[in-house]
Amino acid sequence: MEPTARTRRFGSRSTWLRLSIAVLVLALLWSAAWFYMPPIVAAQAKDAAKNALGRELTLGRVTFRPWTLELTIEDAALAGPAAGAPPLFEAKRIHADVAITSLVRLAPIVDALEVDAPTLRVARIADGRYDVDDVLEHIAAFLAASAGKPPARYAVHNIVVRDGAADFVDRPLATTHRLRGLALGVPFLSSLPSEREIRVEPHLAFTLDDSRFDTAGQATPFAERGNGELHLKIDGFTVQPYLGYLPGGLPARPRAATLNADVVVAFEQRPKLSVKVAGTVGARDIEVVDAAAHELLKVGNVQVKIDELRPLERLVRLQSVAIDAPHVLAARDASGHVNLLLAAESPRGDAVPVARVPLPTTGASAAASGVRGAAASAPLR
């Protein structure tokens, strides 16, 4: 019997039956991910936290919607330094909207990431010792083991953090620094080219020890112009109250400095995803000492003008670097050790100043080098 035109066009009934069965099986398997994915995600997250951070991770409810690829984790908590201690980190809710293209590109591509009520707790327990030292050691070991491997492939878009908080407890000084009301909007973080829709404007706001900071992007929707900007300005920030939190054993450390910055962080989607930083950063009244707290360097002012800094592409272009009144103190102690070698151990014997080394002070030399210098000098002894 000759096949009819309708049969020739659309295939036989047996072909349609096999196709229907295949689609049904695929739909059942896809739907089964609703049941199987949450325990798999929970187990993988706990193993990753243990390997990378050395702390136990606990998760509350984990849900997965296979047809929209939405993953939600509730009540995530990373263990504190001891049993019964408050968690090092916890978050009320983490929601990720995963793109279907992740399956094609074999890399995590997230259309939207939301983190609600994250809280971080860190304590200084002694001079140069913190209750997260073990976590930092695990991270260093993890990074060392990952050295030489290809960089991670990922693309995360529309990142929103709401109602974040952090507590830094300084036990030796019996004080606590509190950060509250953290609101963060990041259009994307990506190592892959991507054309996903960007809806989040750059935004950063928080309250630190009763001081409020707030900045936001421009009013035009990101999607209409393909970029968004975040203007960050720091004027006269004194670092001295926070220098005691630097880790011990450093061969040199700042003793005083006042920071200034006026930079624009631009998130660009076209022609490709990129983060660009431009502006001016600087510091004045800088004092640096060696491991024994002996004077090593004083600088009146340092100013760096950044034309273009693209961290995702490892590209930097500087317009100028200006240094005013640099003053280096070189000293040799009784054992012959020179402080400029920056040994971390304490020097033996009394230090004997041997030289003060100024940089050029004339206008001509400064113009030739692009660096302005002025310092007092003393003869060699």
Short mmCIF file of C-alpha atoms in Angstrom, two decimals:
data_model
loop_
_atom_site.label_atom_id
_atom_site.label_comp_id
_atom_site.label_asym_id
_atom_site.label_seq_id
_atom_site.Cartn_x
_atom_site.Cartn_y
_atom_site.Cartn_z
CA MET A 1 0.00 0.00 0.00
CA GLU A 2 1.40 3.39 -0.95
CA PRO A 3 1.91 5.76 2.02
CA THR A 4 -0.45 8.68 2.03
CA ALA A 5 0.85 12.23 1.60
CA ARG A 6 0.07 12.94 5.26
CA THR A 7 2.09 9.92 6.41
CA ARG A 8 5.04 10.80 4.18
CA ARG A 9 5.03 14.34 5.49
CA PHE A 10 4.81 13.72 9.22
CA GLY A 11 6.22 10.21 9.58
CA SER A 12 4.64 6.93 10.60
CA ARG A 13 2.59 6.40 13.73
CA SER A 14 5.39 4.24 15.19
CA THR A 15 7.87 7.10 14.76
CA TRP A 16 5.55 9.49 16.54
CA LEU A 17 5.00 6.93 19.29
CA ARG A 18 8.74 6.51 19.90
CA LEU A 19 9.21 10.27 19.86
CA SER A 20 6.38 10.77 22.35
CA ILE A 21 7.82 8.12 24.67
CA ALA A 22 11.28 9.76 24.51
CA VAL A 23 9.80 13.17 25.34
CA LEU A 24 7.80 11.67 28.20
CA VAL A 25 10.85 9.91 29.65
CA LEU A 26 12.90 13.11 29.36
CA ALA A 27 10.14 15.07 31.09
CA LEU A 28 9.98 12.51 33.91
CA LEU A 29 13.76 12.57 34.36
CA TRP A 30 13.81 16.37 34.31
CA SER A 31 11.00 16.51 36.84
CA ALA A 32 12.82 14.00 39.04
CA ALA A 33 15.54 16.63 39.50
CA TRP A 34 13.05 18.41 41.80
CA PHE A 35 13.52 15.52 44.24
CA TYR A 36 17.15 14.50 43.67
CA MET A 37 18.93 17.83 43.16
CA PRO A 38 18.51 19.37 46.66
CA PRO A 39 20.37 16.58 48.54
CA ILE A 40 23.07 16.51 45.85
CA VAL A 41 23.58 20.29 46.07
CA ALA A 42 23.63 20.16 49.87
CA ALA A 43 26.22 17.36 49.95
CA GLN A 44 28.44 19.07 47.37
CA ALA A 45 28.26 22.43 49.18
CA LYS A 46 29.16 20.85 52.52
CA ASP A 47 32.13 18.99 51.03
CA ALA A 48 33.37 22.13 49.26
CA ALA A 49 33.15 24.19 52.47
CA LYS A 50 35.00 21.55 54.46
CA ASN A 51 37.78 21.24 51.87
CA ALA A 52 38.25 24.95 51.19
CA LEU A 53 37.49 26.46 54.62
CA GLY A 54 37.92 23.65 57.12
CA ARG A 55 34.58 24.42 58.79
CA GLU A 56 31.26 22.56 58.82
CA LEU A 57 28.47 24.00 56.69
CA THR A 58 24.85 23.44 57.64
CA LEU A 59 21.91 24.13 55.37
CA GLY A 60 18.23 24.49 56.05
CA ARG A 61 15.68 23.90 53.33
CA VAL A 62 17.05 23.43 49.80
CA THR A 63 14.61 23.62 46.88
CA PHE A 64 15.12 23.26 43.14
CA ARG A 65 12.69 24.02 40.32
CA PRO A 66 13.84 21.97 37.32
CA TRP A 67 11.73 23.75 34.72
CA THR A 68 13.05 27.21 35.61
CA LEU A 69 16.43 26.06 37.01
CA GLU A 70 15.92 28.08 40.21
CA LEU A 71 17.85 26.97 43.29
CA THR A 72 17.03 28.31 46.77
CA ILE A 73 18.98 27.63 49.98
CA GLU A 74 17.58 28.77 53.29
CA ASP A 75 19.36 29.20 56.63
CA ALA A 76 22.94 28.52 55.49
CA ALA A 77 25.50 28.68 58.31
CA LEU A 78 29.26 28.14 58.46
CA ALA A 79 30.43 26.92 61.88
CA GLY A 80 32.17 29.20 64.34
CA PRO A 81 35.59 28.63 65.92
CA ALA A 82 34.28 26.30 68.65
CA ALA A 83 31.28 24.21 69.51
CA GLY A 84 28.41 26.42 70.67
CA ALA A 85 29.95 29.59 69.22
CA PRO A 86 27.89 31.75 66.86
CA PRO A 87 28.38 30.90 63.15
CA LEU A 88 31.26 32.54 61.32
CA PHE A 89 28.87 33.24 58.45
CA GLU A 90 25.17 32.76 57.95
CA ALA A 91 22.58 33.80 55.41
CA LYS A 92 18.81 33.68 55.67
CA ARG A 93 18.30 32.95 51.98
CA ILE A 94 20.40 32.39 48.86
CA HIS A 95 18.55 32.24 45.55
CA ALA A 96 20.16 31.51 42.18
CA ASP A 97 18.42 31.61 38.82
CA VAL A 98 20.62 29.36 36.68
CA ALA A 99 20.65 29.81 32.89
CA ILE A 100 19.97 26.81 30.64
CA THR A 101 23.12 27.75 28.70
CA SER A 102 25.14 26.39 31.63
CA LEU A 103 24.47 22.90 30.23
CA VAL A 104 25.76 23.89 26.80
CA ARG A 105 28.84 25.81 27.92
CA LEU A 106 29.71 23.39 30.75
CA ALA A 107 30.19 26.32 33.13
CA PRO A 108 27.96 27.92 35.77
CA ILE A 109 26.00 30.80 34.24
CA VAL A 110 23.62 32.49 36.65
CA ASP A 111 21.04 34.98 35.47
CA ALA A 112 20.39 36.32 38.99
CA LEU A 113 21.84 35.79 42.45
CA GLU A 114 20.14 37.09 45.60
CA VAL A 115 21.52 36.88 49.14
CA ASP A 116 19.27 37.92 52.00
CA ALA A 117 20.50 38.86 55.50
CA PRO A 118 24.11 37.60 55.31
CA THR A 119 26.04 38.01 58.56
CA LEU A 120 29.79 37.68 59.15
CA ARG A 121 31.40 37.42 62.62
CA VAL A 122 35.15 37.77 63.19
CA ALA A 123 37.05 38.29 66.45
CA ARG A 124 40.59 39.33 67.34
CA ILE A 125 41.58 37.14 70.27
CA ALA A 126 45.12 38.46 70.82
CA ASP A 127 47.74 40.62 69.15
CA GLY A 128 48.05 39.26 65.62
CA ARG A 129 45.66 36.34 66.30
CA TYR A 130 42.10 35.93 65.05
CA ASP A 131 39.45 33.29 65.40
CA VAL A 132 39.51 32.78 61.62
CA ASP A 133 43.22 31.95 61.38
CA ASP A 134 42.38 28.31 60.65
CA VAL A 135 40.05 29.35 57.82
CA LEU A 136 42.72 31.59 56.29
CA GLU A 137 45.22 28.72 56.43
CA HIS A 138 42.80 26.42 54.62
CA ILE A 139 42.14 29.06 51.97
CA ALA A 140 45.89 29.57 51.42
CA ALA A 141 46.42 25.83 51.08
CA PHE A 142 43.47 25.55 48.69
CA LEU A 143 44.79 28.38 46.50
CA ALA A 144 48.27 26.84 46.49
CA ALA A 145 46.84 23.53 45.35
CA SER A 146 44.93 25.33 42.58
CA ALA A 147 48.00 27.19 41.31
CA GLY A 148 48.79 26.44 37.68
CA LYS A 149 45.27 25.29 36.86
CA PRO A 150 43.19 27.12 34.21
CA PRO A 151 41.12 29.98 35.64
CA ALA A 152 37.55 29.17 36.59
CA ARG A 153 34.88 29.68 33.91
CA TYR A 154 31.74 31.35 35.25
CA ALA A 155 29.26 34.16 34.69
CA VAL A 156 27.07 35.54 37.47
CA HIS A 157 24.66 38.37 36.65
CA ASN A 158 22.33 40.63 38.64
CA ILE A 159 23.88 40.12 42.07
CA VAL A 160 21.87 41.59 44.94
CA VAL A 161 22.74 41.52 48.65
CA ARG A 162 20.12 42.77 51.10
CA ASP A 163 20.32 43.63 54.80
CA GLY A 164 23.90 42.41 55.30
CA ALA A 165 25.73 42.71 58.60
CA ALA A 166 29.17 42.08 60.10
CA ASP A 167 30.60 42.14 63.62
CA PHE A 168 34.30 42.54 64.35
CA VAL A 169 34.98 41.89 68.03
CA ASP A 170 38.29 43.18 69.40
CA ARG A 171 38.66 41.26 72.65
CA PRO A 172 41.98 42.80 73.78
CA LEU A 173 40.45 46.28 73.47
CA ALA A 174 36.99 45.18 74.62
CA THR A 175 35.27 46.85 71.68
CA THR A 176 33.12 45.80 68.74
CA HIS A 177 32.92 47.34 65.28
CA ARG A 178 29.51 46.81 63.69
CA LEU A 179 28.46 47.02 60.06
CA ARG A 180 24.72 47.10 59.44
CA GLY A 181 22.28 47.58 56.58
CA LEU A 182 24.63 46.39 53.86
CA ALA A 183 22.98 46.75 50.45
CA LEU A 184 24.99 45.74 47.41
CA GLY A 185 24.13 45.63 43.74
CA VAL A 186 26.61 44.23 41.22
CA PRO A 187 25.54 43.94 37.56
CA PHE A 188 27.83 40.99 36.88
CA LEU A 189 31.02 39.10 37.69
CA SER A 190 32.16 37.00 34.77
CA SER A 191 35.10 35.35 33.09
CA LEU A 192 32.99 34.44 30.04
CA PRO A 193 31.40 36.51 27.29
CA SER A 194 27.68 36.72 27.95
CA GLU A 195 24.55 38.37 26.57
CA ARG A 196 22.24 37.87 29.53
CA GLU A 197 19.84 40.65 30.51
CA ILE A 198 21.26 43.03 33.13
CA ARG A 199 18.68 44.56 35.45
CA VAL A 200 20.72 45.50 38.54
CA GLU A 201 22.33 48.90 38.92
CA PRO A 202 25.67 49.28 40.77
CA HIS A 203 24.93 50.14 44.39
CA LEU A 204 26.71 50.05 47.73
CA ALA A 205 25.34 51.24 51.08
CA PHE A 206 26.01 50.41 54.72
CA THR A 207 26.34 51.83 58.21
CA LEU A 208 29.66 51.31 60.01
CA ASP A 209 29.83 52.26 63.69
CA ASP A 210 27.04 54.83 63.26
CA SER A 211 28.64 56.34 60.13
CA ARG A 212 26.45 56.03 57.03
CA PHE A 213 27.78 55.41 53.53
CA ASP A 214 25.57 55.28 50.45
CA THR A 215 26.22 55.49 46.74
CA ALA A 216 24.17 54.44 43.76
CA GLY A 217 24.37 54.16 40.00
CA GLN A 218 22.84 56.52 37.49
CA ALA A 219 19.09 56.65 36.92
CA THR A 220 19.02 55.34 33.35
CA PRO A 221 18.25 51.58 33.31
CA PHE A 222 21.35 49.47 32.73
CA ALA A 223 19.77 47.55 29.85
CA GLU A 224 19.16 50.76 27.86
CA ARG A 225 22.76 51.92 27.79
CA GLY A 226 24.73 48.72 28.44
CA ASN A 227 26.72 50.14 31.34
CA GLY A 228 26.42 51.40 34.88
CA GLU A 229 28.72 53.41 37.14
CA LEU A 230 29.48 53.45 40.83
CA HIS A 231 31.22 56.56 42.21
CA LEU A 232 33.36 55.90 45.28
CA LYS A 233 34.91 58.79 47.21
CA ILE A 234 37.05 58.65 50.36
CA ASP A 235 38.26 61.88 51.89
CA GLY A 236 40.72 61.89 54.79
CA PHE A 237 40.31 58.33 56.06
CA THR A 238 42.84 57.77 58.86
CA VAL A 239 44.12 54.19 58.99
CA GLN A 240 45.95 54.41 62.32
CA PRO A 241 43.06 53.06 64.47
CA TYR A 242 42.95 49.92 62.32
CA LEU A 243 46.67 49.12 62.01
CA GLY A 244 46.61 46.91 65.08
CA TYR A 245 44.59 44.40 63.06
CA LEU A 246 47.41 43.69 60.62
CA PRO A 247 48.86 40.16 60.96
CA GLY A 248 52.01 39.77 63.06
CA GLY A 249 55.43 38.94 61.67
CA LEU A 250 55.37 41.43 58.80
CA PRO A 251 58.84 42.67 57.79
CA ALA A 252 57.41 46.19 57.44
CA ARG A 253 54.13 47.78 58.43
CA PRO A 254 52.51 51.22 58.16
CA ARG A 255 52.42 53.27 61.34
CA ALA A 256 50.32 56.12 60.00
CA ALA A 257 48.61 57.22 56.78
CA THR A 258 45.56 59.12 55.61
CA LEU A 259 43.80 57.74 52.54
CA ASN A 260 41.95 59.57 49.77
CA ALA A 261 40.20 58.18 46.72
CA ASP A 262 37.92 59.44 43.99
CA VAL A 263 37.24 56.62 41.54
CA VAL A 264 34.49 55.46 39.22
CA VAL A 265 33.80 51.75 38.85
CA ALA A 266 32.07 51.16 35.52
CA PHE A 267 30.32 47.91 34.60
CA GLU A 268 30.19 47.60 30.82
CA GLN A 269 28.16 45.05 28.88
CA ARG A 270 28.95 46.17 25.35
CA PRO A 271 30.91 45.23 23.33
CA LYS A 272 31.66 42.62 26.02
CA LEU A 273 31.36 42.21 29.78
CA SER A 274 34.03 44.25 31.51
CA VAL A 275 34.69 46.11 34.77
CA LYS A 276 36.66 49.36 34.45
CA VAL A 277 38.09 51.45 37.28
CA ALA A 278 39.32 55.01 36.68
CA GLY A 279 40.15 57.92 38.93
CA THR A 280 42.63 58.94 41.61
CA VAL A 281 43.81 57.17 44.75
CA GLY A 282 46.38 58.42 47.19
CA ALA A 283 47.68 58.70 50.71
CA ARG A 284 49.43 61.39 52.75
CA ASP A 285 51.51 61.56 55.93
CA ILE A 286 52.71 58.00 55.42
CA GLU A 287 54.97 56.39 57.99
CA VAL A 288 56.37 52.85 57.63
CA VAL A 289 58.37 50.99 60.27
CA ASP A 290 60.25 47.69 60.25
CA ALA A 291 59.52 44.59 62.32
CA ALA A 292 61.18 46.17 65.38
CA ALA A 293 59.06 49.36 65.05
CA HIS A 294 62.09 51.39 63.89
CA GLU A 295 61.51 54.12 61.31
CA LEU A 296 61.95 52.94 57.75
CA LEU A 297 60.11 55.32 55.42
CA LYS A 298 58.21 58.60 55.54
CA VAL A 299 56.33 60.07 52.57
CA GLY A 300 54.47 63.36 52.51
CA ASN A 301 52.01 62.40 49.78
CA VAL A 302 51.46 59.72 47.13
CA GLN A 303 48.93 60.14 44.35
CA VAL A 304 48.15 57.64 41.59
CA LYS A 305 45.97 58.63 38.65
CA ILE A 306 44.40 55.60 37.00
CA ASP A 307 43.44 55.90 33.36
CA GLU A 308 42.14 52.37 33.07
CA LEU A 309 42.11 49.36 35.38
CA ARG A 310 40.28 46.25 34.15
CA PRO A 311 40.71 43.53 36.80
CA LEU A 312 38.84 40.82 34.88
CA GLU A 313 41.22 41.29 31.97
CA ARG A 314 44.36 41.92 34.07
CA LEU A 315 44.94 45.26 32.36
CA VAL A 316 46.11 48.51 33.96
CA ARG A 317 47.11 51.88 32.51
CA LEU A 318 48.32 54.63 34.83
CA GLN A 319 48.38 58.30 33.87
CA SER A 320 50.85 59.33 36.56
CA VAL A 321 52.37 58.47 39.91
CA ALA A 322 53.37 61.44 42.06
CA ILE A 323 55.42 61.12 45.27
CA ASP A 324 56.10 64.13 47.49
CA ALA A 325 58.75 64.32 50.23
CA PRO A 326 59.93 60.71 50.38
CA HIS A 327 62.42 60.02 53.17
CA VAL A 328 64.13 56.63 53.56
CA LEU A 329 66.05 55.80 56.73
CA ALA A 330 68.73 53.13 56.34
CA ALA A 331 70.27 51.71 59.49
CA ARG A 332 72.84 49.03 60.35
CA ASP A 333 72.82 47.43 63.79
CA ALA A 334 75.74 46.08 65.82
CA SER A 335 75.52 42.67 64.14
CA GLY A 336 75.79 44.20 60.67
CA HIS A 337 72.11 43.75 59.77
CA VAL A 338 70.68 46.48 57.49
CA ASN A 339 67.04 47.35 58.07
CA LEU A 340 66.35 47.76 54.33
CA LEU A 341 66.64 43.98 53.99
CA LEU A 342 63.22 43.90 55.70
CA ALA A 343 63.86 40.83 57.81
CA ALA A 344 60.80 39.86 59.80
CA GLU A 345 62.74 38.91 62.92
CA SER A 346 63.70 41.52 65.51
CA PRO A 347 67.19 42.95 64.94
CA ARG A 348 69.98 42.10 67.38
CA GLY A 349 71.89 44.92 69.06
CA ASP A 350 71.34 48.67 68.89
CA ALA A 351 70.53 50.16 65.53
CA VAL A 352 73.08 52.63 64.20
CA PRO A 353 71.84 55.09 61.54
CA VAL A 354 74.17 54.97 58.55
CA ALA A 355 72.36 56.97 55.85
CA ARG A 356 69.32 59.00 54.94
CA VAL A 357 68.56 58.58 51.25
CA PRO A 358 66.52 61.39 49.63
CA LEU A 359 64.98 61.26 46.14
CA PRO A 360 65.59 64.15 43.68
CA THR A 361 64.26 67.49 44.87
CA THR A 362 64.71 69.74 41.83
CA GLY A 363 61.84 70.51 39.52
CA ALA A 364 63.80 69.39 36.47
CA SER A 365 64.58 65.97 37.86
CA ALA A 366 61.02 65.53 39.08
CA ALA A 367 59.64 66.42 35.66
CA ALA A 368 62.02 64.00 33.97
CA SER A 369 61.06 61.10 36.20
CA GLY A 370 57.39 61.89 36.67
CA VAL A 371 57.94 61.77 40.43
CA ARG A 372 58.14 64.78 42.71
CA GLY A 373 60.56 64.35 45.58
CA ALA A 374 61.76 66.44 48.50
CA ALA A 375 63.52 65.22 51.65
CA ALA A 376 66.11 66.22 54.18
CA SER A 377 69.45 64.43 54.02
CA ALA A 378 72.25 63.57 56.41
CA PRO A 379 75.88 62.60 55.69
CA LEU A 380 77.03 59.01 55.93
CA ARG A 381 78.53 58.03 59.28
#
